[in-house]
mmCIF file of C-alpha atoms and ligand atoms in Angstrom:
data_model
loop_
_atom_site.group_PDB
_atom_site.id
_atom_site.type_symbol
_atom_site.label_atom_id
_atom_site.label_comp_id
_atom_site.label_asym_id
_atom_site.label_seq_id
_atom_site.Cartn_x
_atom_site.Cartn_y
_atom_site.Cartn_z
ATOM 1 C CA MET J 13 -10.368 -9.301 39.431
ATOM 2 C CA THR J 14 -7.206 -10.327 41.251
ATOM 3 C CA PRO J 15 -4.386 -10.736 38.766
ATOM 4 C CA ASN J 16 -1.534 -13.197 38.929
ATOM 5 C CA VAL J 17 1.572 -11.078 39.588
ATOM 6 C CA ILE J 18 5.080 -12.217 38.663
ATOM 7 C CA ARG J 19 7.857 -9.998 39.960
ATOM 8 C CA THR J 20 11.235 -10.704 38.461
ATOM 9 C CA THR J 21 14.751 -9.349 38.054
ATOM 10 C CA ASN J 22 14.884 -11.237 34.743
ATOM 11 C CA PHE J 23 12.096 -9.196 33.171
ATOM 12 C CA VAL J 24 12.919 -9.601 29.481
ATOM 13 C CA SER J 25 13.772 -13.301 29.547
ATOM 14 C CA ASP J 26 10.862 -14.210 31.826
ATOM 15 C CA ALA J 27 8.391 -12.259 29.701
ATOM 16 C CA ALA J 28 9.665 -13.799 26.467
ATOM 17 C CA GLY J 29 9.570 -17.262 28.017
ATOM 18 C CA PHE J 30 5.996 -16.683 29.163
ATOM 19 C CA ILE J 31 4.923 -15.727 25.651
ATOM 20 C CA LEU J 32 6.661 -18.792 24.183
ATOM 21 C CA GLN J 33 4.893 -21.025 26.687
ATOM 22 C CA GLU J 34 1.537 -19.512 25.722
ATOM 23 C CA ALA J 35 2.344 -19.946 22.039
ATOM 24 C CA ARG J 36 3.177 -23.625 22.425
ATOM 25 C CA ALA J 37 0.018 -24.234 24.481
ATOM 26 C CA ALA J 38 -2.246 -22.520 21.947
ATOM 27 C CA LEU J 39 -0.641 -24.286 18.981
ATOM 28 C CA ALA J 40 -1.009 -27.644 20.725
ATOM 29 C CA ALA J 41 -4.623 -26.965 21.682
ATOM 30 C CA ARG J 42 -5.960 -25.224 18.573
ATOM 31 C CA GLY J 43 -3.275 -25.340 15.908
ATOM 32 C CA GLU J 44 -2.823 -21.590 15.921
ATOM 33 C CA PHE J 45 -1.609 -18.808 18.214
ATOM 34 C CA ARG J 46 -3.412 -15.491 18.173
ATOM 35 C CA ILE J 47 -1.377 -12.825 19.918
ATOM 36 C CA ALA J 48 -1.963 -9.077 20.114
ATOM 37 C CA LEU J 49 1.203 -6.999 20.454
ATOM 38 C CA SER J 50 1.444 -3.888 22.585
ATOM 39 C CA GLY J 51 3.440 -0.887 21.504
ATOM 40 C CA GLY J 52 5.709 1.663 23.115
ATOM 41 C CA ASN J 53 9.235 0.939 24.287
ATOM 42 C CA THR J 54 8.945 -1.756 26.935
ATOM 43 C CA PRO J 55 8.159 -4.650 24.582
ATOM 44 C CA ARG J 56 11.031 -4.100 22.110
ATOM 45 C CA PRO J 57 13.660 -6.254 23.885
ATOM 46 C CA ILE J 58 11.021 -8.803 24.819
ATOM 47 C CA TYR J 59 9.969 -9.229 21.186
ATOM 48 C CA ALA J 60 13.607 -9.619 20.148
ATOM 49 C CA GLU J 61 14.142 -12.275 22.813
ATOM 50 C CA PHE J 62 10.903 -14.051 21.889
ATOM 51 C CA GLY J 63 11.907 -14.138 18.231
ATOM 52 C CA GLY J 64 15.171 -15.781 19.240
ATOM 53 C CA ILE J 65 13.889 -18.443 21.638
ATOM 54 C CA GLY J 66 10.849 -19.058 19.438
ATOM 55 C CA ARG J 67 12.717 -19.393 16.141
ATOM 56 C CA GLU J 68 11.333 -22.939 15.720
ATOM 57 C CA LEU J 69 7.708 -21.821 16.007
ATOM 58 C CA PRO J 70 5.530 -22.354 12.919
ATOM 59 C CA TRP J 71 5.123 -18.616 12.257
ATOM 60 C CA GLU J 72 2.576 -19.296 9.522
ATOM 61 C CA LYS J 73 0.281 -20.559 12.295
ATOM 62 C CA VAL J 74 0.773 -17.444 14.405
ATOM 63 C CA ARG J 75 -1.532 -14.472 13.880
ATOM 64 C CA PHE J 76 -0.086 -11.196 15.146
ATOM 65 C CA THR J 77 -2.499 -8.353 15.728
ATOM 66 C CA PHE J 78 -1.921 -4.976 17.375
ATOM 67 C CA GLY J 79 -3.700 -3.704 20.456
ATOM 68 C CA ASP J 80 -3.234 -0.171 19.215
ATOM 69 C CA GLU J 81 -1.371 1.945 16.708
ATOM 70 C CA ARG J 82 -0.387 5.513 16.221
ATOM 71 C CA CYS J 83 -1.887 7.282 13.199
ATOM 72 C CA VAL J 84 1.364 7.389 11.280
ATOM 73 C CA SER J 85 2.925 5.516 8.387
ATOM 74 C CA PRO J 86 4.322 2.046 9.098
ATOM 75 C CA ASN J 87 7.821 3.423 8.513
ATOM 76 C CA ASP J 88 7.424 6.247 11.011
ATOM 77 C CA GLU J 89 9.577 5.883 14.123
ATOM 78 C CA GLN J 90 6.399 6.246 16.196
ATOM 79 C CA SER J 91 4.783 3.226 14.528
ATOM 80 C CA ASN J 92 4.124 0.220 16.745
ATOM 81 C CA TYR J 93 4.170 -1.930 13.623
ATOM 82 C CA ARG J 94 7.637 -0.645 12.742
ATOM 83 C CA MET J 95 8.844 -1.482 16.256
ATOM 84 C CA ALA J 96 7.480 -5.025 15.948
ATOM 85 C CA ARG J 97 8.895 -5.421 12.447
ATOM 86 C CA GLU J 98 12.359 -4.299 13.536
ATOM 87 C CA SER J 99 12.470 -6.273 16.790
ATOM 88 C CA LEU J 100 10.582 -9.441 15.828
ATOM 89 C CA PHE J 101 9.100 -9.888 12.353
ATOM 90 C CA ALA J 102 12.256 -9.193 10.340
ATOM 91 C CA PRO J 103 14.830 -10.917 12.571
ATOM 92 C CA ALA J 104 12.612 -14.001 13.050
ATOM 93 C CA ALA J 105 11.529 -14.067 9.386
ATOM 94 C CA VAL J 106 7.841 -13.921 10.296
ATOM 95 C CA PRO J 107 5.899 -14.028 7.014
ATOM 96 C CA ASP J 108 4.081 -10.777 6.170
ATOM 97 C CA HIS J 109 0.699 -12.526 6.105
ATOM 98 C CA SER J 110 1.128 -13.514 9.776
ATOM 99 C CA ALA J 111 0.824 -9.896 10.905
ATOM 100 C CA LEU J 112 -2.443 -7.971 10.620
ATOM 101 C CA ARG J 113 -1.396 -4.336 10.577
ATOM 102 C CA MET J 114 -3.576 -1.408 11.620
ATOM 103 C CA ARG J 115 -3.263 1.089 8.762
ATOM 104 C CA GLY J 116 -2.275 4.180 10.689
ATOM 105 C CA GLU J 117 -1.530 6.010 7.469
ATOM 106 C CA ILE J 118 -5.168 6.290 6.350
ATOM 107 C CA ASP J 119 -8.163 8.114 7.795
ATOM 108 C CA PRO J 120 -8.488 6.971 11.459
ATOM 109 C CA LEU J 121 -12.210 6.241 11.209
ATOM 110 C CA LEU J 122 -11.703 4.123 8.106
ATOM 111 C CA ALA J 123 -8.660 2.364 9.543
ATOM 112 C CA ALA J 124 -10.529 1.411 12.726
ATOM 113 C CA GLN J 125 -13.530 0.127 10.799
ATOM 114 C CA GLU J 126 -11.277 -1.808 8.424
ATOM 115 C CA TYR J 127 -9.441 -3.494 11.309
ATOM 116 C CA GLU J 128 -12.630 -4.325 13.145
ATOM 117 C CA ASP J 129 -14.070 -5.824 9.941
ATOM 118 C CA GLN J 130 -10.927 -7.920 9.451
ATOM 119 C CA LEU J 131 -11.087 -9.277 13.019
ATOM 120 C CA ASN J 132 -14.808 -9.940 12.721
ATOM 121 C CA LEU J 133 -14.234 -11.887 9.498
ATOM 122 C CA LEU J 134 -11.520 -13.997 11.114
ATOM 123 C CA ALA J 135 -13.836 -14.696 14.046
ATOM 124 C CA THR J 136 -16.739 -15.623 11.775
ATOM 125 C CA GLN J 137 -14.519 -17.988 9.819
ATOM 126 C CA ARG J 138 -14.002 -19.852 13.106
ATOM 127 C CA GLY J 139 -17.647 -19.766 14.128
ATOM 128 C CA GLU J 140 -16.996 -17.158 16.804
ATOM 129 C CA THR J 141 -19.101 -14.064 17.495
ATOM 130 C CA ILE J 142 -16.030 -12.041 18.496
ATOM 131 C CA TYR J 143 -12.335 -12.551 17.827
ATOM 132 C CA ARG J 144 -10.684 -14.216 20.804
ATOM 133 C CA HIS J 145 -6.971 -13.630 21.326
ATOM 134 C CA ASP J 146 -4.973 -16.380 23.004
ATOM 135 C CA LEU J 147 -2.638 -13.774 24.436
ATOM 136 C CA MET J 148 -3.181 -10.017 24.673
ATOM 137 C CA LEU J 149 -0.004 -8.122 25.479
ATOM 138 C CA LEU J 150 -0.567 -4.765 27.155
ATOM 139 C CA GLY J 151 1.560 -2.050 28.658
ATOM 140 C CA MET J 152 0.739 0.752 31.055
ATOM 141 C CA GLY J 153 1.490 4.421 30.593
ATOM 142 C CA ASP J 154 2.391 6.843 33.365
ATOM 143 C CA ASP J 155 -1.243 7.987 33.438
ATOM 144 C CA GLY J 156 -2.492 4.416 33.758
ATOM 145 C CA HIS J 157 -3.564 4.121 30.116
ATOM 146 C CA THR J 158 -3.294 0.855 28.260
ATOM 147 C CA ALA J 159 -3.389 0.246 24.530
ATOM 148 C CA SER J 160 -4.649 3.662 23.442
ATOM 149 C CA LEU J 161 -7.390 3.772 26.054
ATOM 150 C CA PHE J 162 -6.434 7.013 27.778
ATOM 151 C CA PRO J 163 -8.184 8.474 30.839
ATOM 152 C CA GLY J 164 -11.083 10.710 29.857
ATOM 153 C CA THR J 165 -11.164 9.648 26.208
ATOM 154 C CA LEU J 166 -14.189 8.291 24.367
ATOM 155 C CA ALA J 167 -12.632 4.960 23.422
ATOM 156 C CA LEU J 168 -12.351 4.008 27.094
ATOM 157 C CA GLU J 169 -16.152 4.062 27.428
ATOM 158 C CA GLU J 170 -16.839 2.087 24.240
ATOM 159 C CA GLN J 171 -18.913 -0.991 25.034
ATOM 160 C CA THR J 172 -19.907 -2.181 21.549
ATOM 161 C CA ARG J 173 -17.234 -1.551 18.955
ATOM 162 C CA ARG J 174 -14.131 -3.758 18.980
ATOM 163 C CA VAL J 175 -11.733 -1.309 17.349
ATOM 164 C CA VAL J 176 -12.078 2.459 17.305
ATOM 165 C CA SER J 177 -10.182 5.604 16.504
ATOM 166 C CA ASN J 178 -9.510 7.761 19.526
ATOM 167 C CA PHE J 179 -8.424 11.393 19.725
ATOM 168 C CA VAL J 180 -5.908 11.818 22.541
ATOM 169 C CA PRO J 181 -5.783 15.476 23.695
ATOM 170 C CA LYS J 182 -2.517 15.058 25.619
ATOM 171 C CA PHE J 183 -0.789 14.229 22.339
ATOM 172 C CA ASN J 184 -3.131 16.259 20.142
ATOM 173 C CA ALA J 185 -3.152 13.149 17.979
ATOM 174 C CA TRP J 186 -5.375 10.338 16.794
ATOM 175 C CA ARG J 187 -4.771 6.730 17.738
ATOM 176 C CA LEU J 188 -6.302 3.395 16.749
ATOM 177 C CA THR J 189 -7.140 1.020 19.566
ATOM 178 C CA MET J 190 -8.852 -2.188 20.506
ATOM 179 C CA THR J 191 -11.590 -1.545 23.060
ATOM 180 C CA LEU J 192 -12.296 -3.125 26.439
ATOM 181 C CA PRO J 193 -14.970 -5.489 25.035
ATOM 182 C CA LEU J 194 -12.354 -6.995 22.710
ATOM 183 C CA LEU J 195 -9.500 -6.997 25.217
ATOM 184 C CA ASP J 196 -11.726 -8.742 27.763
ATOM 185 C CA GLN J 197 -12.444 -11.625 25.382
ATOM 186 C CA SER J 198 -8.812 -12.736 25.503
ATOM 187 C CA ARG J 199 -7.917 -16.131 26.897
ATOM 188 C CA HIS J 200 -4.979 -14.527 28.646
ATOM 189 C CA VAL J 201 -4.115 -10.864 29.185
ATOM 190 C CA LEU J 202 -0.479 -10.194 30.036
ATOM 191 C CA PHE J 203 0.607 -6.766 31.240
ATOM 192 C CA LEU J 204 4.319 -6.050 30.892
ATOM 193 C CA ALA J 205 5.709 -3.415 33.252
ATOM 194 C CA SER J 206 9.446 -2.808 33.418
ATOM 195 C CA GLY J 207 11.317 -1.726 36.513
ATOM 196 C CA ALA J 208 11.044 1.867 35.302
ATOM 197 C CA LYS J 209 7.303 1.980 35.925
ATOM 198 C CA ASN J 210 5.935 3.984 38.829
ATOM 199 C CA ARG J 211 5.552 1.525 41.746
ATOM 200 C CA GLU J 212 2.734 3.430 43.445
ATOM 201 C CA LEU J 213 0.741 3.547 40.202
ATOM 202 C CA LEU J 214 1.382 -0.147 39.601
ATOM 203 C CA GLU J 215 0.037 -1.067 43.019
ATOM 204 C CA LYS J 216 -3.070 1.099 42.532
ATOM 205 C CA VAL J 217 -3.779 -0.472 39.131
ATOM 206 C CA ILE J 218 -3.122 -4.031 40.299
ATOM 207 C CA GLY J 219 -5.296 -3.254 43.312
ATOM 208 C CA GLY J 220 -8.162 -2.497 40.960
ATOM 209 C CA ASP J 221 -8.336 1.303 41.082
ATOM 210 C CA ARG J 222 -10.646 1.884 38.105
ATOM 211 C CA THR J 223 -9.550 5.501 37.910
ATOM 212 C CA TYR J 224 -6.891 4.056 35.672
ATOM 213 C CA PRO J 225 -7.802 2.402 32.353
ATOM 214 C CA ALA J 226 -5.313 -0.435 32.867
ATOM 215 C CA ALA J 227 -7.308 -1.487 35.944
ATOM 216 C CA ARG J 228 -10.454 -1.806 33.846
ATOM 217 C CA VAL J 229 -9.181 -4.710 31.750
ATOM 218 C CA GLU J 230 -11.034 -7.741 33.148
ATOM 219 C CA PRO J 231 -10.992 -10.904 31.022
ATOM 220 C CA VAL J 232 -14.530 -12.317 30.895
ATOM 221 C CA SER J 233 -13.376 -15.913 31.105
ATOM 222 C CA GLY J 234 -9.635 -15.608 30.725
ATOM 223 C CA GLN J 235 -6.615 -15.095 32.895
ATOM 224 C CA LEU J 236 -4.939 -11.831 33.893
ATOM 225 C CA THR J 237 -1.216 -11.735 34.608
ATOM 226 C CA TRP J 238 1.273 -8.960 35.324
ATOM 227 C CA ILE J 239 4.991 -9.478 34.820
ATOM 228 C CA ILE J 240 6.774 -6.697 36.669
ATOM 229 C CA GLY J 241 10.448 -5.992 36.349
ATOM 230 C CA GLU J 242 12.327 -5.471 39.602
ATOM 231 C CA THR J 243 15.765 -3.976 39.970
ATOM 232 C CA ALA J 244 18.230 -6.503 41.383
HETATM 233 C C1 6PG X 22 1.496 2.634 22.778
HETATM 234 C C2 6PG X 22 1.218 1.464 23.639
HETATM 235 C C3 6PG X 22 0.906 1.962 25.021
HETATM 236 C C4 6PG X 22 2.089 1.547 25.856
HETATM 237 C C5 6PG X 22 2.208 2.384 27.084
HETATM 238 C C6 6PG X 22 3.528 2.074 27.812
HETATM 239 O O1 6PG X 22 1.120 2.616 21.583
HETATM 240 O O2 6PG X 22 2.182 3.531 23.275
HETATM 241 O O3 6PG X 22 0.434 0.521 23.182
HETATM 242 O O4 6PG X 22 -0.270 1.533 25.592
HETATM 243 O O5 6PG X 22 1.959 0.167 26.203
HETATM 244 O O6 6PG X 22 2.195 3.741 26.688
HETATM 245 O O7 6PG X 22 4.560 2.451 26.942
HETATM 246 P P1 6PG X 22 6.100 2.142 27.345
HETATM 247 O O8 6PG X 22 6.241 0.678 27.349
HETATM 248 O O9 6PG X 22 6.889 2.817 26.258
HETATM 249 O O10 6PG X 22 6.292 2.738 28.706
#
């Protein structure tokens, strides 16, 4: 699948503007905006910017989910939820019920099942067989992982479950992650790669080198976009 690639020296503002545009389109079309947040460091300034330019959005009609989470408490500095709360939810006064948090603080197997059940219920309530995100935000690690789908890990090969726990040997830690079948149901997948990302790896992934998990995200009937930060 050939992605749409946007290269920009205004990475944060262009990414935040893109998300706002997607939000307005989804709200106009379906009266809600379902967005999955990615974790790590790259998104933090983008979420802060989005919360600022999107302050007029009807947050009660936005459903935030998480593409993955570390198996830590929500107050741990490693928590993706904490990062989103600090950069977006708190400053933009997003109501608690608008964010569906992966409970990293409980048993990983139970937390994954709980999250999958919650998404399946939301889908069923809308007559869907699988939850369909309007916008799936993803990042890429230096090994080509995305969400918590790391090379050589079981979750990467999952073709049935929507959310699983995944042991990541390189960190000797458990993670929670959405799987490719769920990611690929998104109406729009947006990868965010700052200027700090390895250019050679980026080109391999964008070129479709399936050695890397990020290259294996292929929306079934949605769009795939990369916004790549460039140094001026
Ligand atoms: C996570 C993320 C992960 C992230 C990449 C890139 O929980 O870490 O979901 O997939 O997007 O590791 O992280 P950076 O943006 O910090 O480089």
